[in-house]
């Protein structure tokens, strides 16, 4: 069976963002090589970013790949704004910031005049209501906090939201049809949930309104990463 690539909204492979949650550039490069043209969009988070991942991001971009820098910026306004400007010069497609109003305002200012898209992280998918109680957010639930922050992000001009797919429908009703929804916590049927607490399958994620799905371990740790990526792309195509 051939791999689906194109759809009315562009390359269907771009809907899958492969999380390079590995310890070294050498390991990441090996994974990308094994995946080949089955993968077009890669996420670089803390682990790889601090192990040479920024230079590797340039390498991927030079190969025509898209890069999502999942840095979850949150600092004083000027620091966030200048950090966003640096990421924009790198050529990344997506950058995450935490969905605090001051942080989001600064990120929007930093990306002006560039193609970089800012994604606001509402509530981490490893958090549930008990974690929010422990963090002092009670009596606000995870779903309520996601909705509140999604509304603030919309009003501040953020390009998209990162949220669990289980909240995607509600977020879509808040942010409207034109903003992006990117969902981590995606696991193919039968896969180990790991440290994620609010997970769905790729097909469910698309049906719930996500534009992009982030999948890491089920691909990166698979015996055949290319086959794992291709299977998810096919599932996305069928659900789109």
Coordinates of C-alpha atoms in Angstrom, one line a residue:
X1 CA 0.0 0.0 0.0
X2 CA 1.4 3.4 -1.0
X3 CA 1.8 6.1 1.5
X4 CA -0.7 9.0 1.2
X5 CA 1.0 12.3 0.8
X6 CA -1.3 15.0 -0.5
X7 CA -4.7 16.3 0.6
X8 CA -6.8 19.4 0.0
X9 CA -5.0 21.1 2.9
X10 CA -1.5 20.1 1.7
X11 CA 0.9 17.3 2.5
X12 CA -0.8 14.9 4.8
X13 CA 2.5 13.9 6.2
X14 CA 2.8 17.4 7.7
X15 CA 0.0 16.5 10.1
X16 CA 2.3 14.1 11.9
X17 CA 5.0 15.7 14.0
X18 CA 7.6 13.2 15.1
X19 CA 9.0 13.9 18.5
X20 CA 12.8 13.4 18.5
X21 CA 12.9 12.7 22.3
X22 CA 16.4 11.2 22.2
X23 CA 19.6 12.0 24.0
X24 CA 21.9 13.0 21.2
X25 CA 22.1 14.5 17.7
X26 CA 23.7 11.2 16.5
X27 CA 20.6 9.2 17.6
X28 CA 18.2 11.8 16.2
X29 CA 20.0 11.8 12.9
X30 CA 19.8 8.0 12.8
X31 CA 16.1 8.1 13.5
X32 CA 15.4 10.7 10.8
X33 CA 17.5 8.7 8.3
X34 CA 15.5 5.5 9.1
X35 CA 12.2 7.3 8.7
X36 CA 13.2 8.8 5.4
X37 CA 10.5 10.6 3.4
X38 CA 7.7 9.1 5.6
X39 CA 8.5 12.0 8.0
X40 CA 8.4 15.7 7.0
X41 CA 7.9 17.5 10.4
X42 CA 10.0 17.0 13.6
X43 CA 9.8 18.2 17.1
X44 CA 12.8 19.1 19.1
X45 CA 12.3 19.5 22.9
X46 CA 14.5 20.1 25.9
X47 CA 16.4 16.9 25.8
X48 CA 17.7 17.2 22.3
X49 CA 17.8 21.0 22.2
X50 CA 20.3 21.1 25.0
X51 CA 22.4 18.4 23.4
X52 CA 23.1 20.1 20.1
X53 CA 19.6 20.2 18.9
X54 CA 19.6 23.8 17.7
X55 CA 22.3 23.1 15.1
X56 CA 20.5 19.9 14.2
X57 CA 17.3 22.0 13.7
X58 CA 19.2 24.0 11.1
X59 CA 20.4 20.7 9.5
X60 CA 16.8 19.4 9.2
X61 CA 15.5 22.7 7.8
X62 CA 18.3 22.6 5.3
X63 CA 17.0 19.2 4.2
X64 CA 13.6 20.7 3.6
X65 CA 12.1 19.4 6.8
X66 CA 9.9 21.4 9.1
X67 CA 10.9 21.9 12.7
X68 CA 8.8 22.4 15.8
X69 CA 10.9 23.8 18.7
X70 CA 9.0 22.7 21.8
X71 CA 10.8 25.0 24.3
X72 CA 7.8 26.2 26.3
X73 CA 9.2 29.7 26.9
X74 CA 8.1 31.5 30.0
X75 CA 10.2 34.3 31.4
X76 CA 10.2 38.1 31.7
X77 CA 8.7 39.8 28.7
X78 CA 11.9 41.1 27.0
X79 CA 13.6 37.7 27.4
X80 CA 10.7 35.9 25.7
X81 CA 10.5 38.5 22.9
X82 CA 14.2 38.3 22.1
X83 CA 14.2 34.5 22.4
X84 CA 11.4 34.3 19.9
X85 CA 13.2 36.6 17.5
X86 CA 16.2 34.2 17.6
X87 CA 14.1 31.2 16.9
X88 CA 12.4 32.9 14.0
X89 CA 15.9 33.6 12.5
X90 CA 16.6 29.9 12.8
X91 CA 13.8 29.0 10.4
X92 CA 11.6 26.9 12.7
X93 CA 8.0 26.5 11.8
X94 CA 6.5 26.2 15.3
X95 CA 7.6 27.4 18.8
X96 CA 5.8 26.8 22.1
X97 CA 5.4 29.2 24.9
X98 CA 3.4 28.7 28.2
X99 CA 0.0 30.3 28.0
X100 CA 0.5 33.1 30.5
X101 CA -0.8 36.4 29.0
X102 CA 2.4 38.4 29.5
X103 CA 4.4 35.6 27.9
X104 CA 2.1 35.3 25.0
X105 CA 2.1 39.1 24.3
X106 CA 5.9 39.1 24.3
X107 CA 6.0 36.1 21.9
X108 CA 3.6 37.7 19.5
X109 CA 5.7 40.8 19.5
X110 CA 8.9 38.8 18.8
X111 CA 7.5 37.0 15.8
X112 CA 6.3 40.0 13.9
X113 CA 7.4 40.0 10.3
X114 CA 8.3 36.3 10.2
X115 CA 6.6 33.0 9.3
X116 CA 7.1 31.5 12.7
X117 CA 3.9 30.3 14.4
X118 CA 3.5 30.6 18.1
X119 CA 1.7 27.8 19.9
X120 CA 0.5 28.3 23.5
X121 CA 0.7 25.4 25.9
X122 CA -2.4 25.4 28.0
X123 CA -2.1 22.4 30.4
X124 CA 0.5 19.8 30.0
X125 CA -0.9 16.4 28.9
X126 CA 0.9 14.7 31.8
X127 CA -1.3 16.7 34.2
X128 CA -4.7 15.7 35.5
X129 CA -7.0 17.4 38.0
X130 CA -5.0 16.0 40.9
X131 CA -1.8 17.5 39.6
X132 CA -3.5 20.9 39.3
X133 CA -4.8 20.7 42.9
X134 CA -1.2 20.0 44.0
X135 CA 0.0 23.0 42.0
X136 CA -2.5 25.3 43.7
X137 CA -5.0 25.7 40.9
X138 CA -8.0 24.1 42.7
X139 CA -10.9 24.3 42.3
X140 CA -10.2 24.8 38.6
X141 CA -10.1 21.6 36.6
X142 CA -7.7 20.8 33.7
X143 CA -10.5 21.3 31.2
X144 CA -11.5 24.7 32.7
X145 CA -8.0 26.0 32.7
X146 CA -7.4 24.9 29.1
X147 CA -10.6 26.8 28.1
X148 CA -9.6 29.9 30.0
X149 CA -6.1 30.0 28.5
X150 CA -7.3 29.2 25.0
X151 CA -9.6 32.2 25.1
X152 CA -6.7 34.4 26.3
X153 CA -4.4 33.1 23.5
X154 CA -7.1 33.8 20.9
X155 CA -7.5 37.4 22.1
X156 CA -3.7 38.0 22.1
X157 CA -3.2 36.7 18.5
X158 CA -1.5 33.4 19.2
X159 CA -1.4 31.1 16.1
X160 CA -2.4 28.0 17.8
X161 CA -2.9 25.9 21.0
X162 CA -1.3 22.9 22.3
X163 CA -3.8 20.8 24.3
X164 CA -4.8 17.2 24.8
X165 CA -7.0 15.9 22.0
X166 CA -9.7 15.2 24.6
X167 CA -10.0 19.0 24.9
X168 CA -9.7 19.8 21.2
X169 CA -13.4 20.1 20.4
X170 CA -13.9 22.6 23.2
X171 CA -10.8 24.5 22.3
X172 CA -11.9 24.7 18.6
X173 CA -15.2 26.2 19.7
X174 CA -13.2 28.9 21.6
X175 CA -10.4 29.8 19.1
X176 CA -12.4 29.4 15.9
X177 CA -11.6 27.5 12.6
X178 CA -8.4 29.4 11.6
X179 CA -6.1 28.7 14.5
X180 CA -4.0 25.6 14.8
X181 CA -4.6 22.9 17.4
X182 CA -1.6 20.6 18.1
X183 CA -2.1 17.6 20.2
X184 CA 0.5 15.5 22.1
X185 CA -0.5 12.5 24.1
X186 CA -1.2 10.5 20.9
X187 CA -0.8 6.8 21.1
X188 CA -1.7 4.2 18.4
X189 CA -4.2 1.6 19.7
X190 CA -2.5 -0.9 22.0
X191 CA 0.6 1.4 22.7
X192 CA 1.8 2.1 26.2
X193 CA 0.5 5.5 27.4
X194 CA 3.8 6.1 29.3
X195 CA 3.6 9.2 31.4
X196 CA 0.7 10.7 29.4
X197 CA -2.6 10.8 31.3
X198 CA -5.0 12.1 28.7
X199 CA -4.4 10.1 25.5
X200 CA -6.2 9.2 22.3
X201 CA -5.4 7.4 19.0
X202 CA -4.3 9.3 15.9
X203 CA -7.7 8.9 14.2
X204 CA -9.5 10.1 17.3
X205 CA -7.2 13.1 17.5
X206 CA -8.0 14.2 13.9
X207 CA -11.7 13.6 14.4
X208 CA -11.7 15.8 17.5
X209 CA -10.3 18.7 15.5
X210 CA -6.5 18.6 15.8
X211 CA -4.5 20.0 12.9
X212 CA -1.2 18.2 13.9
X213 CA -0.5 15.2 16.1
X214 CA 2.7 14.8 18.0
X215 CA 4.0 11.3 18.3
X216 CA 7.4 10.4 19.8
X217 CA 8.0 7.0 21.5
X218 CA 5.7 4.9 19.4
X219 CA 7.8 5.9 16.3
X220 CA 11.2 6.7 17.7
X221 CA 11.4 3.5 19.8
X222 CA 9.8 1.2 17.2
X223 CA 11.7 -1.6 15.7
X224 CA 10.9 0.0 12.3
X225 CA 10.4 3.7 12.7
X226 CA 9.5 4.3 9.1
X227 CA 6.8 1.6 9.2
X228 CA 5.4 3.1 12.4
X229 CA 5.3 6.6 10.9
X230 CA 3.7 5.3 7.7
X231 CA 1.0 3.5 9.7
X232 CA 0.1 6.7 11.6
X233 CA 0.0 8.8 8.4
X234 CA -2.4 6.3 6.8
X235 CA -4.6 6.5 9.9
X236 CA -4.6 10.3 9.7
X237 CA -5.4 10.2 6.0
X238 CA -8.4 7.9 6.7
X239 CA -9.7 10.2 9.5
X240 CA -9.1 13.5 7.6

